[in-house]
PDB file of C-alpha atoms in Angstrom:
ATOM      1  CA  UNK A 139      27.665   5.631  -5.791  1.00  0.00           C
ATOM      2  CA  UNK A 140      25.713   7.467  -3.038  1.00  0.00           C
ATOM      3  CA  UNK A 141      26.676  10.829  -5.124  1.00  0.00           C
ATOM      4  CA  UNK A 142      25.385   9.508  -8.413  1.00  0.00           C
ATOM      5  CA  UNK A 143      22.193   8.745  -6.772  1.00  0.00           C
ATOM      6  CA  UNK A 144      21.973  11.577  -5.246  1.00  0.00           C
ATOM      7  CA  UNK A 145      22.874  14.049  -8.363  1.00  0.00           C
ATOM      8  CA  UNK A 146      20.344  11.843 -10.464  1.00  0.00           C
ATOM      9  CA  UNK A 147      17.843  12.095  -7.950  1.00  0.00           C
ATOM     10  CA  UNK A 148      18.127  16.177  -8.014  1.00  0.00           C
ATOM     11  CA  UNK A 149      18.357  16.088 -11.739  1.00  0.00           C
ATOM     12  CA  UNK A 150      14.816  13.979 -11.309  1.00  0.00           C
ATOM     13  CA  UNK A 151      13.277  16.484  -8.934  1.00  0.00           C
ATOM     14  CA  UNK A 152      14.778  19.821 -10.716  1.00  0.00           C
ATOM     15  CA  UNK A 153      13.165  17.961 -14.447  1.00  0.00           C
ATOM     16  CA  UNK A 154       9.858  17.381 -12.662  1.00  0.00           C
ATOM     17  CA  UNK A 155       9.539  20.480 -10.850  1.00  0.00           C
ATOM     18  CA  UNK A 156      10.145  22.069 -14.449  1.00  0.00           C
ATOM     19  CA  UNK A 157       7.853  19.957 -16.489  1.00  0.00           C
ATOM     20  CA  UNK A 158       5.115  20.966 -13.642  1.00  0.00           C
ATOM     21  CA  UNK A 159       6.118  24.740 -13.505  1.00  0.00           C
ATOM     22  CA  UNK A 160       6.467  24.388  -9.630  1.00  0.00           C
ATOM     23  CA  UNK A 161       3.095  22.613  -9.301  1.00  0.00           C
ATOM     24  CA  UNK A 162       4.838  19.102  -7.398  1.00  0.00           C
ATOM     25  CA  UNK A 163       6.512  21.287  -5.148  1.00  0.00           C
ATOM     26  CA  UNK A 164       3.380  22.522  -3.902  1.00  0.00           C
ATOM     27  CA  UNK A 165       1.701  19.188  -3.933  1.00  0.00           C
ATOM     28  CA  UNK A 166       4.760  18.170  -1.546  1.00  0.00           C
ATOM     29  CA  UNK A 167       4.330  20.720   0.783  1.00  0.00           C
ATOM     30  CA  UNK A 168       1.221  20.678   1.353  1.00  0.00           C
ATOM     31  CA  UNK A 169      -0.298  24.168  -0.902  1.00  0.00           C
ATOM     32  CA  UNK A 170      -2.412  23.862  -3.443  1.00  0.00           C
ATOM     33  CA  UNK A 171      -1.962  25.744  -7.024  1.00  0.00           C
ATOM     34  CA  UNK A 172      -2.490  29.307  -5.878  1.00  0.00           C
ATOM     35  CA  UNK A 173       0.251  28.306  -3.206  1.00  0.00           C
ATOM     36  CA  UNK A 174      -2.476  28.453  -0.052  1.00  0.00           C
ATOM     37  CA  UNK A 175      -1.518  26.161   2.762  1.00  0.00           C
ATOM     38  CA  UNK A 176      -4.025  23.521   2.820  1.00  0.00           C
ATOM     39  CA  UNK A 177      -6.296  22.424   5.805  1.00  0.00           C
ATOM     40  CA  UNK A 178      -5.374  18.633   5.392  1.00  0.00           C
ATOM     41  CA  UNK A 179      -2.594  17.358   4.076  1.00  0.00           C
ATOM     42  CA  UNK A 180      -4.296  14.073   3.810  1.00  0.00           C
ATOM     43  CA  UNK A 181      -7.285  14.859   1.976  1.00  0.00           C
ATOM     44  CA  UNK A 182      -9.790  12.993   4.596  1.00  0.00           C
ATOM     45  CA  UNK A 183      -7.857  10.149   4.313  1.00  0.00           C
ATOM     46  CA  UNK A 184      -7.113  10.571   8.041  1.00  0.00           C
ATOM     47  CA  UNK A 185     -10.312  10.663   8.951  1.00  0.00           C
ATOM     48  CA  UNK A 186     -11.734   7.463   6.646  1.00  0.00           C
ATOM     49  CA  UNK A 187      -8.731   5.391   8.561  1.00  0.00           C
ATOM     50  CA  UNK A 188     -10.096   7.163  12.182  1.00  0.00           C
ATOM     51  CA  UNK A 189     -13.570   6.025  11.454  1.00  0.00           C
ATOM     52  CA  UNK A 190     -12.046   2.333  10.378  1.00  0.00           C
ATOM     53  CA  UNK A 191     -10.162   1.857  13.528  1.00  0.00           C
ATOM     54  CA  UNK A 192     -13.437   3.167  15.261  1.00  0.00           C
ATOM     55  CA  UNK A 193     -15.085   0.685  13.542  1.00  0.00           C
ATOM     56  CA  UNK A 194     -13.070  -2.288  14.442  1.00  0.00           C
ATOM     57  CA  UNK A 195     -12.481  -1.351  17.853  1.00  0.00           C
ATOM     58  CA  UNK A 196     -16.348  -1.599  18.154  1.00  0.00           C
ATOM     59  CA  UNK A 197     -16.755  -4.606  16.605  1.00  0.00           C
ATOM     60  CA  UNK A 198     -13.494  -6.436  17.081  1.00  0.00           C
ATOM     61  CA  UNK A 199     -14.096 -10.073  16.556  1.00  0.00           C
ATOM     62  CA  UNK A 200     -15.727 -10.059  12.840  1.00  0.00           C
ATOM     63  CA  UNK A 201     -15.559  -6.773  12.264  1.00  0.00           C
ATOM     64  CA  UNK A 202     -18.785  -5.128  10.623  1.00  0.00           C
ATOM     65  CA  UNK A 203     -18.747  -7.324   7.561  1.00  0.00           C
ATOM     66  CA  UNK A 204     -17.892  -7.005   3.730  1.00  0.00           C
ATOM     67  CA  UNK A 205     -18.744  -3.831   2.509  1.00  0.00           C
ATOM     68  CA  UNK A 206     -20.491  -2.883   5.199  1.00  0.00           C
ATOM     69  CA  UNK A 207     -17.890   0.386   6.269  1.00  0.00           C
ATOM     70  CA  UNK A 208     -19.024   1.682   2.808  1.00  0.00           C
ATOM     71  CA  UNK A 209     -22.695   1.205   3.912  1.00  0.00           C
ATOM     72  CA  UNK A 210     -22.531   2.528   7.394  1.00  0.00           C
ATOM     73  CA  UNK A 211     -20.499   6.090   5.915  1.00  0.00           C
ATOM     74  CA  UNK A 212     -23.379   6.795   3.940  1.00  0.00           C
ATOM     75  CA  UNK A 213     -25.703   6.511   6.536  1.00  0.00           C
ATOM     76  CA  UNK A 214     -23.336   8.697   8.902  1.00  0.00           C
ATOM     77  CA  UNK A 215     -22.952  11.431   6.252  1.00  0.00           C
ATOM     78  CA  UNK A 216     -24.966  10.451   3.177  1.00  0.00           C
ATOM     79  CA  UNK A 217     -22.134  10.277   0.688  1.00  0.00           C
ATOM     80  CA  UNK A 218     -20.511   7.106  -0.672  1.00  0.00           C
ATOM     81  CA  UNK A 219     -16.614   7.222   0.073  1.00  0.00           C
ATOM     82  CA  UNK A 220     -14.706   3.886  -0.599  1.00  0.00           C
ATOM     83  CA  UNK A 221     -11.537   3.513   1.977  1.00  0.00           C
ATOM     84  CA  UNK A 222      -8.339   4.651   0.373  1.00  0.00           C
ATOM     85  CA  UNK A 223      -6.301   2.275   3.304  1.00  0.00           C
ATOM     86  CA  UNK A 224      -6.446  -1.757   2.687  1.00  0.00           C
ATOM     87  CA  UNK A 225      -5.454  -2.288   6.382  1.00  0.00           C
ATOM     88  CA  UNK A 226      -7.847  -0.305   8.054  1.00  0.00           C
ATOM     89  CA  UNK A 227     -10.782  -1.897   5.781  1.00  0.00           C
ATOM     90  CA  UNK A 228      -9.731  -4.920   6.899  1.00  0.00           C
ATOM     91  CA  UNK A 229      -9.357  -4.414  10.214  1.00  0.00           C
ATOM     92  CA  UNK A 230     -12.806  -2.499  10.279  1.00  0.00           C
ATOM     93  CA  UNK A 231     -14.845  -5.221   8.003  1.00  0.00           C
ATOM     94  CA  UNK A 232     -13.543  -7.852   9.043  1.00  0.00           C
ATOM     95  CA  UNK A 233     -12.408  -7.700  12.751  1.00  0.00           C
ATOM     96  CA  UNK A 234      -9.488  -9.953  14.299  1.00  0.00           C
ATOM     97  CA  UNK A 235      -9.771 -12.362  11.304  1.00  0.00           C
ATOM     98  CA  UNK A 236      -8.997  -9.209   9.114  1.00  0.00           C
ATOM     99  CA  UNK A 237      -5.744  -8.922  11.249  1.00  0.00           C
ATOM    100  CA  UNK A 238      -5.004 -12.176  11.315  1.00  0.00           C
ATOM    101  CA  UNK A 239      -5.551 -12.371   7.210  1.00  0.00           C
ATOM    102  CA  UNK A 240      -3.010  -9.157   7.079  1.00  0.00           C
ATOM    103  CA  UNK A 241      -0.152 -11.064   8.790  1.00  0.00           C
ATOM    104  CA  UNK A 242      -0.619 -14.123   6.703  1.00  0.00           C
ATOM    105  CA  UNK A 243      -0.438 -12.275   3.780  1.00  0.00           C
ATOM    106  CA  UNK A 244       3.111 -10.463   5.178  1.00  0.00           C
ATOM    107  CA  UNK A 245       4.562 -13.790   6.505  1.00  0.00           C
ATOM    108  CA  UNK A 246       3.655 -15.697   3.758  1.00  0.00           C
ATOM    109  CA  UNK A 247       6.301 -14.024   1.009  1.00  0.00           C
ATOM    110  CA  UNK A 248       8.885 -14.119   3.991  1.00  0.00           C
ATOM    111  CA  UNK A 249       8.499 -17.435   4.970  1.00  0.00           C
ATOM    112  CA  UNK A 250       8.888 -18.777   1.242  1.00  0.00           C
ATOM    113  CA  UNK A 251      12.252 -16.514   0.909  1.00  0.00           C
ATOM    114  CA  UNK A 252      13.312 -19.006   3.218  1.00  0.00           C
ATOM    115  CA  UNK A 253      13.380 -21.922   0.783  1.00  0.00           C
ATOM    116  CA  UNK A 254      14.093 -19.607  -2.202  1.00  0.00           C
ATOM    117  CA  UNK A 255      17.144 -17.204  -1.823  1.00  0.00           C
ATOM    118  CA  UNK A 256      16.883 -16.639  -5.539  1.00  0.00           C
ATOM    119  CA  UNK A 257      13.869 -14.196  -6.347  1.00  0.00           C
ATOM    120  CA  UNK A 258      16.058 -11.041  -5.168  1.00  0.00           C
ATOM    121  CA  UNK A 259      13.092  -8.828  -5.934  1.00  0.00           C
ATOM    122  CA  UNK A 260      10.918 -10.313  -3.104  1.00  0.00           C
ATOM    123  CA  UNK A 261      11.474  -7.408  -0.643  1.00  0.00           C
ATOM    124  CA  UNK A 262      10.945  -4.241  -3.394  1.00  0.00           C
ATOM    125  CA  UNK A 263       7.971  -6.054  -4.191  1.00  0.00           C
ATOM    126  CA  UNK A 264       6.524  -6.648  -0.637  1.00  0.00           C
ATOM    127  CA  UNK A 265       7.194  -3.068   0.345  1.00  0.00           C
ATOM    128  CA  UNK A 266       5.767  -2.090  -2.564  1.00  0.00           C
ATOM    129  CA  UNK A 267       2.729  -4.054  -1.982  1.00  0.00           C
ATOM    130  CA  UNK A 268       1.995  -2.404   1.123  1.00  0.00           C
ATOM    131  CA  UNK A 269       2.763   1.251   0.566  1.00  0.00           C
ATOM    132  CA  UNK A 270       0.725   0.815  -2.222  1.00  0.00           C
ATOM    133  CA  UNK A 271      -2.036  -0.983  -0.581  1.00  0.00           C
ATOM    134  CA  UNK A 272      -1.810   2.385   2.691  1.00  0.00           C
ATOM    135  CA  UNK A 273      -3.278   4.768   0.211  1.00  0.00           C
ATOM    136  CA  UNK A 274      -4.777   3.194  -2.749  1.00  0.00           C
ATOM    137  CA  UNK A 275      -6.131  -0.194  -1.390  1.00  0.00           C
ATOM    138  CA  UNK A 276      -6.870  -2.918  -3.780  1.00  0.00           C
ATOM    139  CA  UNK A 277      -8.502  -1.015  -6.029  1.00  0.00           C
ATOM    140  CA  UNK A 278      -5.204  -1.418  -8.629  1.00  0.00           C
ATOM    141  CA  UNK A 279      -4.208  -3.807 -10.285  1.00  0.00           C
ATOM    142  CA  UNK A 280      -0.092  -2.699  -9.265  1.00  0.00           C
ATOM    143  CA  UNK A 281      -0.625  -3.930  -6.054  1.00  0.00           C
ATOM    144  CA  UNK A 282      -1.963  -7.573  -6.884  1.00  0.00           C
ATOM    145  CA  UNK A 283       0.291  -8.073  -9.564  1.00  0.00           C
ATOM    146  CA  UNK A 284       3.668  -7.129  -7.186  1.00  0.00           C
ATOM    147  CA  UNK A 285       2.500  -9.151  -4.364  1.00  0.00           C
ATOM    148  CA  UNK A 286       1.904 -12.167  -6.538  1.00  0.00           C
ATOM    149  CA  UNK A 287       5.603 -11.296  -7.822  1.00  0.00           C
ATOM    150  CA  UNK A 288       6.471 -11.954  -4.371  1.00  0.00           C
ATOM    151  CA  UNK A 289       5.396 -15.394  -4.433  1.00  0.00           C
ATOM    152  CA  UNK A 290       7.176 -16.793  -7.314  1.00  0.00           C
ATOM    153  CA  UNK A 291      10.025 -20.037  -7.206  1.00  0.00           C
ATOM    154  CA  UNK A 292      12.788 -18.366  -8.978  1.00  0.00           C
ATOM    155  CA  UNK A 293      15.124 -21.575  -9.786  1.00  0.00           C
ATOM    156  CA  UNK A 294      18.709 -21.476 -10.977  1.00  0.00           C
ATOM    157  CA  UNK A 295      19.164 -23.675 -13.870  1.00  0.00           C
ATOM    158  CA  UNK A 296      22.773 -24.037 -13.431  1.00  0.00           C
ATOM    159  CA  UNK A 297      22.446 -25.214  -9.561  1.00  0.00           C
ATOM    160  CA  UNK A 298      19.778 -27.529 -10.889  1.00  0.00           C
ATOM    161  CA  UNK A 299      21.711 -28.822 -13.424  1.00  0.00           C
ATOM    162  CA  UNK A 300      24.860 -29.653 -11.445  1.00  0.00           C
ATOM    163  CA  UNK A 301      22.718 -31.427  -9.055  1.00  0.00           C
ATOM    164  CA  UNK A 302      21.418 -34.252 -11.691  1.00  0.00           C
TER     165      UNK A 302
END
C-alpha cells in the first residue's frame, strides 16, 4: 500500500510539474518564474504574524480589539494588509480571550468524538481546519464549512435499531 501511494503520488507531482512546465517546482523551492531565488519564502506573511504576536504581547488581556490590527498597519505603513494567519489575529485582536476562544474551538470537536466514535472524518477535517485557517484565515468559506463537518452526530442506524 505504502508503494501505491507513493508511485501515485510521483505520478501526481511528475503530471503537475508537466501541466505547469516546471513552474510548481519553482513555487516549491522557493524561485520565482525566471528561476531567481526569492528574498522571502513567505511573502510577508512572516512579518504580518511578527507584528500580531507584537501586538498581543502588548496588549495581552483584550488584545487591541476587532479590526483594529488592520487599522493600526495602515497607520504604521499606510497600506491596508488583512492577516493571512487566523491565530495570530486572534491572539493580537483579541488578547487572552482570543486564546482562550482558539482552544475552545480545538477541544470542542475532540471532546464530542468522545460520545460519537462514528464521524471517522472528524480528525481530516480538524487538521484541515487549521492548516487552512495558518495561511488563509477565515476569509474562505473551506475552512467554516470543514470545521462545522467536525461537529456533526454521525448515528448508526443499525446500532440504533437493535437497541429499540
Amino acid at each position: 500500500m505504502i508503494v501505491f501511494i507513493a508511485l501515485a503520488f510521483g505520478a501526481a507531482w511528475a503530471y503537475s510539474s508537466e501541466q505547469t512546465n516546471g513552474l510548481i517546482i519553482k513555487r516549491y523551492s522557493n524561485q520565482d518564474a525566471a528561476g531567481r531565488v526569492k528574498e522571502d519564502q513567505l511573502t510577508g506573511r512572516g512579518e504580518l504574524a511578527s507584528e500580531e504576536i507584537e501586538t498581543f504581547l502588548e496588549y495581552p488581556i483584550f488584545g487591541i480589539g476587532v479590526g483594529r490590527n488592520m487599522e493600526k498597519r495602515y497607520e504604521k505603513t499606510g497600506e491596508i494588509v488583512v492577516s493571512h494567519n487566523e491565530i495570530t489575529r486572534m491572539i493580537a485582536e483579541h488578547g487572552s480571550l482570543g486564546i482562550l476562544c482558539l482552544v475552545i474551538l480545538f477541544l470542542t470537536p475532540l471532546v464530542l468524538y468522545l460520545d460519537n466514535k462514528y464521524n471517522i472524518y472528524l480528525l481530516c477535517f480538524l487538521t484541515f481546519w487549521l492548516l487552512t485557517i495558518n495561511h488563509a484565515a477565515m476569509r474562505l468559506a473551506a475552512p467554516a464549512f470543514l470545521y462545522s463537518l467536525t461537529l456533526l452526530k454521525v448515528v448508526n442506524h443499525k446500532e440504533e435499531l437493535s437497541k429499540s
